[in-house]
Amino acid sequence: MIVACPICRKKVEWEGNSYRPFCSDRCRMIDLGAWVAGEYSVPAEALPSGEDTEEPENL
C-alpha cells in the first residue's frame, strides 16, 4: 500500500517502512518537534477554575 507522508506528502510504501507513517527519520523528528512545541493539541473540555491545582487526597 502506498501512503503520503503526513509532513512532506511524499508517497511511500507502508509495508516494511520503519518510519511509518512518515517517509524518513527527518519527517518523524519534525512531527515530534511540533508536538513538543505545542503546535498540536488534543481537544478537551476546560476544567472549572481551581480544579487543576488541587492536591490529591492522602490515602
CSV table of C-alpha atoms in Angstrom, one decimal:
chain,number,residue,atom,x,y,z
A,1,MET,CA,0.0,0.0,0.0
A,2,ILE,CA,1.3,3.5,-0.9
A,3,VAL,CA,0.6,6.3,1.6
A,4,ALA,CA,1.5,10.0,1.7
A,5,CYS,CA,3.9,11.2,4.5
A,6,PRO,CA,1.9,13.5,6.8
A,7,ILE,CA,4.7,16.0,6.9
A,8,CYS,CA,6.1,16.3,3.3
A,9,ARG,CA,3.3,14.4,1.4
A,10,LYS,CA,5.9,12.2,-0.3
A,11,LYS,CA,4.4,8.9,-1.5
A,12,VAL,CA,5.9,6.0,0.4
A,13,GLU,CA,5.4,2.2,0.7
A,14,TRP,CA,3.6,1.4,4.0
A,15,GLU,CA,4.8,-2.2,4.4
A,16,GLY,CA,8.4,-2.5,5.5
A,17,ASN,CA,8.8,1.2,6.3
A,18,SER,CA,10.4,1.6,9.7
A,19,TYR,CA,9.4,5.3,9.9
A,20,ARG,CA,5.7,4.8,9.1
A,21,PRO,CA,3.5,6.8,8.8
A,22,PHE,CA,6.4,9.1,7.8
A,23,CYS,CA,8.8,8.7,4.9
A,24,SER,CA,12.0,9.3,6.9
A,25,ASP,CA,13.5,9.9,10.3
A,26,ARG,CA,13.7,13.6,9.4
A,27,CYS,CA,9.9,13.9,8.9
A,28,ARG,CA,9.4,11.8,12.1
A,29,MET,CA,11.5,14.3,14.1
A,30,ILE,CA,9.8,17.3,12.6
A,31,ASP,CA,6.5,15.9,13.8
A,32,LEU,CA,7.9,15.2,17.3
A,33,GLY,CA,9.2,18.7,17.5
A,34,ALA,CA,5.8,20.1,16.6
A,35,TRP,CA,4.2,18.1,19.4
A,36,VAL,CA,6.9,19.3,21.9
A,37,ALA,CA,6.4,22.9,20.8
A,38,GLY,CA,2.6,22.7,21.4
A,39,GLU,CA,1.7,23.0,17.7
A,40,TYR,CA,-0.7,20.1,18.0
A,41,SER,CA,-3.3,19.5,20.7
A,42,VAL,CA,-5.9,17.0,21.7
A,43,PRO,CA,-9.3,18.7,22.1
A,44,ALA,CA,-10.7,18.6,25.6
A,45,GLU,CA,-13.1,20.5,27.8
A,46,ALA,CA,-11.6,23.1,30.0
A,47,LEU,CA,-11.6,22.4,33.8
A,48,PRO,CA,-13.5,24.8,36.0
A,49,SER,CA,-11.2,27.3,37.7
A,50,GLY,CA,-9.1,25.7,40.5
A,51,GLU,CA,-9.8,22.1,39.7
A,52,ASP,CA,-6.5,21.6,38.0
A,53,THR,CA,-4.5,22.9,41.0
A,54,GLU,CA,-6.0,20.8,43.8
A,55,GLU,CA,-3.7,18.5,45.7
A,56,PRO,CA,-4.5,14.8,45.6
A,57,GLU,CA,-6.0,13.4,48.8
A,58,ASN,CA,-3.8,11.4,51.1
A,59,LEU,CA,-4.7,7.7,51.3
